[in-house]
Amino acid sequence: MTEQWRKLDRRLEWDASALSTNDICYYYYDHTEGGYSQSRANQLVFNLKKPLTRQGKSDWHYKIEAIEAFAENLASLMVRVQKSPLSISLIAMPTSKNRQSDDYDDRIVQVVKQASDQTGIPWLDCFETLADTQPVHLGGTRSATAIRNNLALNDSAERLANYDACVLVDDVLTSGSHFIACKELLKSTYPHLQVVGAFWAKHRTSQWAYGTTDEF
């Protein structure tokens, strides 16, 4: 299938179990089980998630290139979004690590910043992870409530009062629990805000029907 941004259809794709038919999420690649050698998408996500312990090593450039590729793909989506009359901001989804942690990885912040530079759409890094947790792919919680209780908004979120909508950006959509946690936290303070998700890849545990390319 040609690589393109697709809108998730929750009625057809049951593996994103935390999402409802009212949630609007877009994804670019299909991420599958079986490791980085299974597909280009798996390889790109693997490179994007390279741990900070690889910094300075011979393979670190693959992470940098993956960040740049994600940003370029995201910018292509946001060019479409710019046709909307809504005022929109890009927002980096929070990681499983506190900003002060030695393991904190700002890869998604780098992605949204680069996409913002390419499109002129403003970006925010407004979430704070209160305590380090395990990433979902390493057995971390999929409870949206537990995730939300470990998040807070920092002062930069006040700028959201000036926007109609925001796009939450992350690398992989699995169950959708992190998206729901972030969306609920934003809506609790800014109920007017339309919250949309944009993910570089959607993890597929089985073959579901593909979504559409509808715009929002």
PDB file of C-alpha atoms in Angstrom:
ATOM      1  CA  MET A   1       0.000   0.000   0.000  1.00  0.00           C
ATOM      2  CA  THR A   2       1.246   3.508  -0.819  1.00  0.00           C
ATOM      3  CA  GLU A   3       2.531   5.306   2.251  1.00  0.00           C
ATOM      4  CA  GLN A   4       0.227   8.192   3.122  1.00  0.00           C
ATOM      5  CA  TRP A   5      -1.531   9.763   6.068  1.00  0.00           C
ATOM      6  CA  ARG A   6      -4.669   7.827   6.939  1.00  0.00           C
ATOM      7  CA  LYS A   7      -7.478   8.599   9.326  1.00  0.00           C
ATOM      8  CA  LEU A   8      -8.107   5.815  11.810  1.00  0.00           C
ATOM      9  CA  ASP A   9     -11.553   4.262  11.527  1.00  0.00           C
ATOM     10  CA  ARG A  10     -12.285   2.889  14.990  1.00  0.00           C
ATOM     11  CA  ARG A  11     -15.272   0.939  13.673  1.00  0.00           C
ATOM     12  CA  LEU A  12     -12.922  -1.165  11.571  1.00  0.00           C
ATOM     13  CA  GLU A  13      -9.676  -1.167  13.531  1.00  0.00           C
ATOM     14  CA  TRP A  14     -10.330  -2.836  16.851  1.00  0.00           C
ATOM     15  CA  ASP A  15      -6.775  -2.955  18.146  1.00  0.00           C
ATOM     16  CA  ALA A  16      -6.837   0.753  19.134  1.00  0.00           C
ATOM     17  CA  SER A  17      -9.075  -0.299  21.998  1.00  0.00           C
ATOM     18  CA  ALA A  18      -8.899   2.872  24.120  1.00  0.00           C
ATOM     19  CA  LEU A  19     -10.239   5.078  21.350  1.00  0.00           C
ATOM     20  CA  SER A  20     -13.890   5.741  20.565  1.00  0.00           C
ATOM     21  CA  THR A  21     -15.490   6.545  17.239  1.00  0.00           C
ATOM     22  CA  ASN A  22     -15.374  10.220  18.296  1.00  0.00           C
ATOM     23  CA  ASP A  23     -11.581  10.291  18.543  1.00  0.00           C
ATOM     24  CA  ILE A  24      -9.760  11.652  15.490  1.00  0.00           C
ATOM     25  CA  CYS A  25      -6.323  10.176  14.853  1.00  0.00           C
ATOM     26  CA  TYR A  26      -4.098   9.985  11.794  1.00  0.00           C
ATOM     27  CA  TYR A  27      -1.185   7.643  11.126  1.00  0.00           C
ATOM     28  CA  TYR A  28       1.360   7.264   8.325  1.00  0.00           C
ATOM     29  CA  TYR A  29       2.923   3.797   8.562  1.00  0.00           C
ATOM     30  CA  ASP A  30       1.817   0.342   9.673  1.00  0.00           C
ATOM     31  CA  HIS A  31       4.030  -1.032  12.441  1.00  0.00           C
ATOM     32  CA  THR A  32       3.858  -4.801  12.821  1.00  0.00           C
ATOM     33  CA  GLU A  33       5.043  -7.477  15.202  1.00  0.00           C
ATOM     34  CA  GLY A  34       8.335  -9.239  14.573  1.00  0.00           C
ATOM     35  CA  GLY A  35      11.077  -6.664  15.099  1.00  0.00           C
ATOM     36  CA  TYR A  36      12.859  -4.041  13.034  1.00  0.00           C
ATOM     37  CA  SER A  37      13.621  -6.350  10.105  1.00  0.00           C
ATOM     38  CA  GLN A  38       9.943  -6.932   9.258  1.00  0.00           C
ATOM     39  CA  SER A  39       9.310  -3.672   7.409  1.00  0.00           C
ATOM     40  CA  ARG A  40      10.591  -0.192   6.635  1.00  0.00           C
ATOM     41  CA  ALA A  41       8.166   1.193   9.220  1.00  0.00           C
ATOM     42  CA  ASN A  42       9.513  -1.126  11.908  1.00  0.00           C
ATOM     43  CA  GLN A  43      13.077  -0.103  11.034  1.00  0.00           C
ATOM     44  CA  LEU A  44      12.247   3.617  11.187  1.00  0.00           C
ATOM     45  CA  VAL A  45      10.480   3.317  14.540  1.00  0.00           C
ATOM     46  CA  PHE A  46      13.377   1.230  15.889  1.00  0.00           C
ATOM     47  CA  ASN A  47      15.820   3.942  14.808  1.00  0.00           C
ATOM     48  CA  LEU A  48      13.654   6.722  16.251  1.00  0.00           C
ATOM     49  CA  LYS A  49      13.532   4.969  19.615  1.00  0.00           C
ATOM     50  CA  LYS A  50      17.273   4.317  19.849  1.00  0.00           C
ATOM     51  CA  PRO A  51      18.225   4.884  23.514  1.00  0.00           C
ATOM     52  CA  LEU A  52      20.406   7.780  24.567  1.00  0.00           C
ATOM     53  CA  THR A  53      23.159   5.296  25.429  1.00  0.00           C
ATOM     54  CA  ARG A  54      23.797   5.049  21.667  1.00  0.00           C
ATOM     55  CA  GLN A  55      24.614   8.756  21.398  1.00  0.00           C
ATOM     56  CA  GLY A  56      28.100   9.199  19.985  1.00  0.00           C
ATOM     57  CA  LYS A  57      28.130   5.659  18.585  1.00  0.00           C
ATOM     58  CA  SER A  58      28.312   4.790  14.890  1.00  0.00           C
ATOM     59  CA  ASP A  59      24.560   4.112  14.614  1.00  0.00           C
ATOM     60  CA  TRP A  60      23.361   7.367  16.249  1.00  0.00           C
ATOM     61  CA  HIS A  61      22.906   9.064  12.883  1.00  0.00           C
ATOM     62  CA  TYR A  62      20.015   6.690  12.166  1.00  0.00           C
ATOM     63  CA  LYS A  63      18.056   8.258  15.037  1.00  0.00           C
ATOM     64  CA  ILE A  64      18.737  11.756  13.724  1.00  0.00           C
ATOM     65  CA  GLU A  65      17.631  10.707  10.240  1.00  0.00           C
ATOM     66  CA  ALA A  66      14.454   9.113  11.620  1.00  0.00           C
ATOM     67  CA  ILE A  67      13.574  12.319  13.494  1.00  0.00           C
ATOM     68  CA  GLU A  68      14.047  14.292  10.281  1.00  0.00           C
ATOM     69  CA  ALA A  69      11.945  11.827   8.267  1.00  0.00           C
ATOM     70  CA  PHE A  70       9.107  11.898  10.817  1.00  0.00           C
ATOM     71  CA  ALA A  71       9.174  15.699  10.850  1.00  0.00           C
ATOM     72  CA  GLU A  72       8.999  15.814   7.041  1.00  0.00           C
ATOM     73  CA  ASN A  73       6.023  13.425   7.006  1.00  0.00           C
ATOM     74  CA  LEU A  74       4.289  15.398   9.758  1.00  0.00           C
ATOM     75  CA  ALA A  75       4.847  18.640   7.871  1.00  0.00           C
ATOM     76  CA  SER A  76       3.100  17.126   4.835  1.00  0.00           C
ATOM     77  CA  LEU A  77       0.019  16.502   6.992  1.00  0.00           C
ATOM     78  CA  MET A  78       0.123  19.957   8.528  1.00  0.00           C
ATOM     79  CA  VAL A  79       0.247  21.604   5.096  1.00  0.00           C
ATOM     80  CA  ARG A  80      -3.189  20.091   4.529  1.00  0.00           C
ATOM     81  CA  VAL A  81      -4.319  21.230   7.960  1.00  0.00           C
ATOM     82  CA  GLN A  82      -3.311  24.801   7.169  1.00  0.00           C
ATOM     83  CA  LYS A  83      -6.274  24.933   4.797  1.00  0.00           C
ATOM     84  CA  SER A  84      -8.567  24.755   7.821  1.00  0.00           C
ATOM     85  CA  PRO A  85      -9.975  28.039   9.189  1.00  0.00           C
ATOM     86  CA  LEU A  86      -9.097  26.840  12.711  1.00  0.00           C
ATOM     87  CA  SER A  87      -6.066  28.162  14.593  1.00  0.00           C
ATOM     88  CA  ILE A  88      -3.932  25.105  15.321  1.00  0.00           C
ATOM     89  CA  SER A  89      -0.912  24.190  17.427  1.00  0.00           C
ATOM     90  CA  LEU A  90       1.367  21.145  17.354  1.00  0.00           C
ATOM     91  CA  ILE A  91       1.958  19.469  20.729  1.00  0.00           C
ATOM     92  CA  ALA A  92       4.562  16.837  21.591  1.00  0.00           C
ATOM     93  CA  MET A  93       3.115  13.898  23.504  1.00  0.00           C
ATOM     94  CA  PRO A  94       4.944  13.243  26.795  1.00  0.00           C
ATOM     95  CA  THR A  95       7.377  10.369  27.224  1.00  0.00           C
ATOM     96  CA  SER A  96       7.391   7.810  30.021  1.00  0.00           C
ATOM     97  CA  LYS A  97      10.311   9.603  31.698  1.00  0.00           C
ATOM     98  CA  ASN A  98      10.433  12.762  33.772  1.00  0.00           C
ATOM     99  CA  ARG A  99      12.218  15.660  32.101  1.00  0.00           C
ATOM    100  CA  GLN A 100      14.973  15.469  34.738  1.00  0.00           C
ATOM    101  CA  SER A 101      15.631  11.770  34.183  1.00  0.00           C
ATOM    102  CA  ASP A 102      18.887  10.613  32.612  1.00  0.00           C
ATOM    103  CA  ASP A 103      16.737   8.521  30.261  1.00  0.00           C
ATOM    104  CA  TYR A 104      14.524  11.394  29.104  1.00  0.00           C
ATOM    105  CA  ASP A 105      14.374  11.430  25.294  1.00  0.00           C
ATOM    106  CA  ASP A 106      13.084  14.567  23.564  1.00  0.00           C
ATOM    107  CA  ARG A 107      12.737  12.925  20.122  1.00  0.00           C
ATOM    108  CA  ILE A 108       9.063  13.934  19.742  1.00  0.00           C
ATOM    109  CA  VAL A 109       9.822  17.516  20.766  1.00  0.00           C
ATOM    110  CA  GLN A 110      12.493  17.586  18.058  1.00  0.00           C
ATOM    111  CA  VAL A 111       9.996  16.241  15.530  1.00  0.00           C
ATOM    112  CA  VAL A 112       7.310  18.854  16.237  1.00  0.00           C
ATOM    113  CA  LYS A 113       9.868  21.651  16.328  1.00  0.00           C
ATOM    114  CA  GLN A 114      11.218  20.685  12.920  1.00  0.00           C
ATOM    115  CA  ALA A 115       7.702  20.300  11.486  1.00  0.00           C
ATOM    116  CA  SER A 116       6.857  23.727  12.898  1.00  0.00           C
ATOM    117  CA  ASP A 117       9.954  25.218  11.251  1.00  0.00           C
ATOM    118  CA  GLN A 118       8.861  23.729   7.918  1.00  0.00           C
ATOM    119  CA  THR A 119       5.224  24.877   8.090  1.00  0.00           C
ATOM    120  CA  GLY A 120       5.101  27.901  10.384  1.00  0.00           C
ATOM    121  CA  ILE A 121       2.515  26.183  12.605  1.00  0.00           C
ATOM    122  CA  PRO A 122       3.320  26.925  16.269  1.00  0.00           C
ATOM    123  CA  TRP A 123       4.329  24.113  18.609  1.00  0.00           C
ATOM    124  CA  LEU A 124       4.189  23.478  22.347  1.00  0.00           C
ATOM    125  CA  ASP A 125       5.926  21.167  24.797  1.00  0.00           C
ATOM    126  CA  CYS A 126       3.328  21.550  27.536  1.00  0.00           C
ATOM    127  CA  PHE A 127       3.177  18.160  29.278  1.00  0.00           C
ATOM    128  CA  GLU A 128       5.166  17.110  32.324  1.00  0.00           C
ATOM    129  CA  THR A 129       5.602  13.476  33.353  1.00  0.00           C
ATOM    130  CA  LEU A 130       5.591  13.503  37.155  1.00  0.00           C
ATOM    131  CA  ALA A 131       7.376  10.193  37.801  1.00  0.00           C
ATOM    132  CA  ASP A 132       9.294   7.790  35.573  1.00  0.00           C
ATOM    133  CA  THR A 133       7.302   4.809  34.330  1.00  0.00           C
ATOM    134  CA  GLN A 134       7.919   1.845  32.058  1.00  0.00           C
ATOM    135  CA  PRO A 135       7.232   2.452  28.355  1.00  0.00           C
ATOM    136  CA  VAL A 136       4.202   0.586  27.033  1.00  0.00           C
ATOM    137  CA  HIS A 137       6.324  -1.538  24.686  1.00  0.00           C
ATOM    138  CA  LEU A 138       8.281  -2.738  27.733  1.00  0.00           C
ATOM    139  CA  GLY A 139       5.212  -3.613  29.791  1.00  0.00           C
ATOM    140  CA  GLY A 140       4.093  -0.188  31.064  1.00  0.00           C
ATOM    141  CA  THR A 141       0.488   0.572  31.951  1.00  0.00           C
ATOM    142  CA  ARG A 142      -2.188   0.972  29.281  1.00  0.00           C
ATOM    143  CA  SER A 143      -4.606   2.567  31.741  1.00  0.00           C
ATOM    144  CA  ALA A 144      -5.546   6.049  30.515  1.00  0.00           C
ATOM    145  CA  THR A 145      -6.501   7.019  34.075  1.00  0.00           C
ATOM    146  CA  ALA A 146      -3.140   5.951  35.508  1.00  0.00           C
ATOM    147  CA  ILE A 147      -1.291   7.744  32.728  1.00  0.00           C
ATOM    148  CA  ARG A 148      -3.310  10.931  33.172  1.00  0.00           C
ATOM    149  CA  ASN A 149      -2.707  10.913  36.938  1.00  0.00           C
ATOM    150  CA  ASN A 150       1.029  10.948  36.223  1.00  0.00           C
ATOM    151  CA  LEU A 151       0.822  14.015  33.952  1.00  0.00           C
ATOM    152  CA  ALA A 152       0.578  17.757  34.494  1.00  0.00           C
ATOM    153  CA  LEU A 153       0.465  20.807  32.245  1.00  0.00           C
ATOM    154  CA  ASN A 154       3.254  23.359  32.475  1.00  0.00           C
ATOM    155  CA  ASP A 155       2.943  27.127  32.002  1.00  0.00           C
ATOM    156  CA  SER A 156       3.315  26.954  28.215  1.00  0.00           C
ATOM    157  CA  ALA A 157      -0.135  25.316  28.036  1.00  0.00           C
ATOM    158  CA  GLU A 158      -1.697  28.709  28.795  1.00  0.00           C
ATOM    159  CA  ARG A 159      -1.142  29.587  25.136  1.00  0.00           C
ATOM    160  CA  LEU A 160      -3.775  26.990  24.200  1.00  0.00           C
ATOM    161  CA  ALA A 161      -6.462  29.467  25.214  1.00  0.00           C
ATOM    162  CA  ASN A 162      -5.629  31.223  21.925  1.00  0.00           C
ATOM    163  CA  TYR A 163      -6.081  28.151  19.706  1.00  0.00           C
ATOM    164  CA  ASP A 164      -9.129  26.331  18.363  1.00  0.00           C
ATOM    165  CA  ALA A 165      -7.423  22.967  17.921  1.00  0.00           C
ATOM    166  CA  CYS A 166      -4.213  21.077  18.576  1.00  0.00           C
ATOM    167  CA  VAL A 167      -2.494  18.049  17.071  1.00  0.00           C
ATOM    168  CA  LEU A 168      -0.952  15.656  19.599  1.00  0.00           C
ATOM    169  CA  VAL A 169       2.103  14.031  18.037  1.00  0.00           C
ATOM    170  CA  ASP A 170       3.662  10.687  18.983  1.00  0.00           C
ATOM    171  CA  ASP A 171       5.603   7.916  17.296  1.00  0.00           C
ATOM    172  CA  VAL A 172       3.405   4.802  17.613  1.00  0.00           C
ATOM    173  CA  LEU A 173      -0.311   4.363  18.234  1.00  0.00           C
ATOM    174  CA  THR A 174      -1.069   1.113  20.043  1.00  0.00           C
ATOM    175  CA  SER A 175      -4.164   1.059  22.259  1.00  0.00           C
ATOM    176  CA  GLY A 176      -4.528   4.861  22.250  1.00  0.00           C
ATOM    177  CA  SER A 177      -4.399   5.146  26.052  1.00  0.00           C
ATOM    178  CA  HIS A 178      -1.711   7.855  26.052  1.00  0.00           C
ATOM    179  CA  PHE A 179      -3.648   9.906  23.543  1.00  0.00           C
ATOM    180  CA  ILE A 180      -6.827   9.654  25.639  1.00  0.00           C
ATOM    181  CA  ALA A 181      -4.958  10.593  28.830  1.00  0.00           C
ATOM    182  CA  CYS A 182      -3.451  13.683  27.191  1.00  0.00           C
ATOM    183  CA  LYS A 183      -6.698  14.651  25.470  1.00  0.00           C
ATOM    184  CA  GLU A 184      -8.674  14.420  28.724  1.00  0.00           C
ATOM    185  CA  LEU A 185      -6.107  16.499  30.592  1.00  0.00           C
ATOM    186  CA  LEU A 186      -6.172  19.203  27.926  1.00  0.00           C
ATOM    187  CA  LYS A 187      -9.959  19.236  27.683  1.00  0.00           C
ATOM    188  CA  SER A 188     -10.315  19.503  31.470  1.00  0.00           C
ATOM    189  CA  THR A 189      -8.623  22.920  31.303  1.00  0.00           C
ATOM    190  CA  TYR A 190      -9.455  23.984  27.744  1.00  0.00           C
ATOM    191  CA  PRO A 191     -12.863  22.457  26.957  1.00  0.00           C
ATOM    192  CA  HIS A 192     -13.158  24.435  23.714  1.00  0.00           C
ATOM    193  CA  LEU A 193     -10.100  22.735  22.229  1.00  0.00           C
ATOM    194  CA  GLN A 194     -10.450  20.217  19.409  1.00  0.00           C
ATOM    195  CA  VAL A 195      -7.778  17.542  20.001  1.00  0.00           C
ATOM    196  CA  VAL A 196      -6.492  15.415  17.131  1.00  0.00           C
ATOM    197  CA  GLY A 197      -3.739  12.783  17.117  1.00  0.00           C
ATOM    198  CA  ALA A 198      -0.958  12.301  14.542  1.00  0.00           C
ATOM    199  CA  PHE A 199       1.196   9.182  14.829  1.00  0.00           C
ATOM    200  CA  TRP A 200       4.079   8.143  12.618  1.00  0.00           C
ATOM    201  CA  ALA A 201       2.908   4.537  12.802  1.00  0.00           C
ATOM    202  CA  LYS A 202       0.017   2.469  14.029  1.00  0.00           C
ATOM    203  CA  HIS A 203       0.872  -0.881  15.560  1.00  0.00           C
ATOM    204  CA  ARG A 204      -1.116  -3.718  14.034  1.00  0.00           C
ATOM    205  CA  THR A 205      -1.555  -6.982  15.893  1.00  0.00           C
ATOM    206  CA  SER A 206      -3.634  -8.388  13.026  1.00  0.00           C
ATOM    207  CA  GLN A 207      -4.935  -7.373   9.629  1.00  0.00           C
ATOM    208  CA  TRP A 208      -7.663  -4.763   9.945  1.00  0.00           C
ATOM    209  CA  ALA A 209      -9.197  -2.623   7.251  1.00  0.00           C
ATOM    210  CA  TYR A 210      -7.312   0.566   6.407  1.00  0.00           C
ATOM    211  CA  GLY A 211      -8.572   4.005   7.301  1.00  0.00           C
ATOM    212  CA  THR A 212      -9.250   6.891   4.961  1.00  0.00           C
ATOM    213  CA  THR A 213      -7.380  10.075   4.132  1.00  0.00           C
ATOM    214  CA  ASP A 214     -10.207  12.361   5.235  1.00  0.00           C
ATOM    215  CA  GLU A 215      -9.106  15.774   6.467  1.00  0.00           C
ATOM    216  CA  PHE A 216     -10.320  17.377   9.680  1.00  0.00           C
TER     217      PHE A 216
END
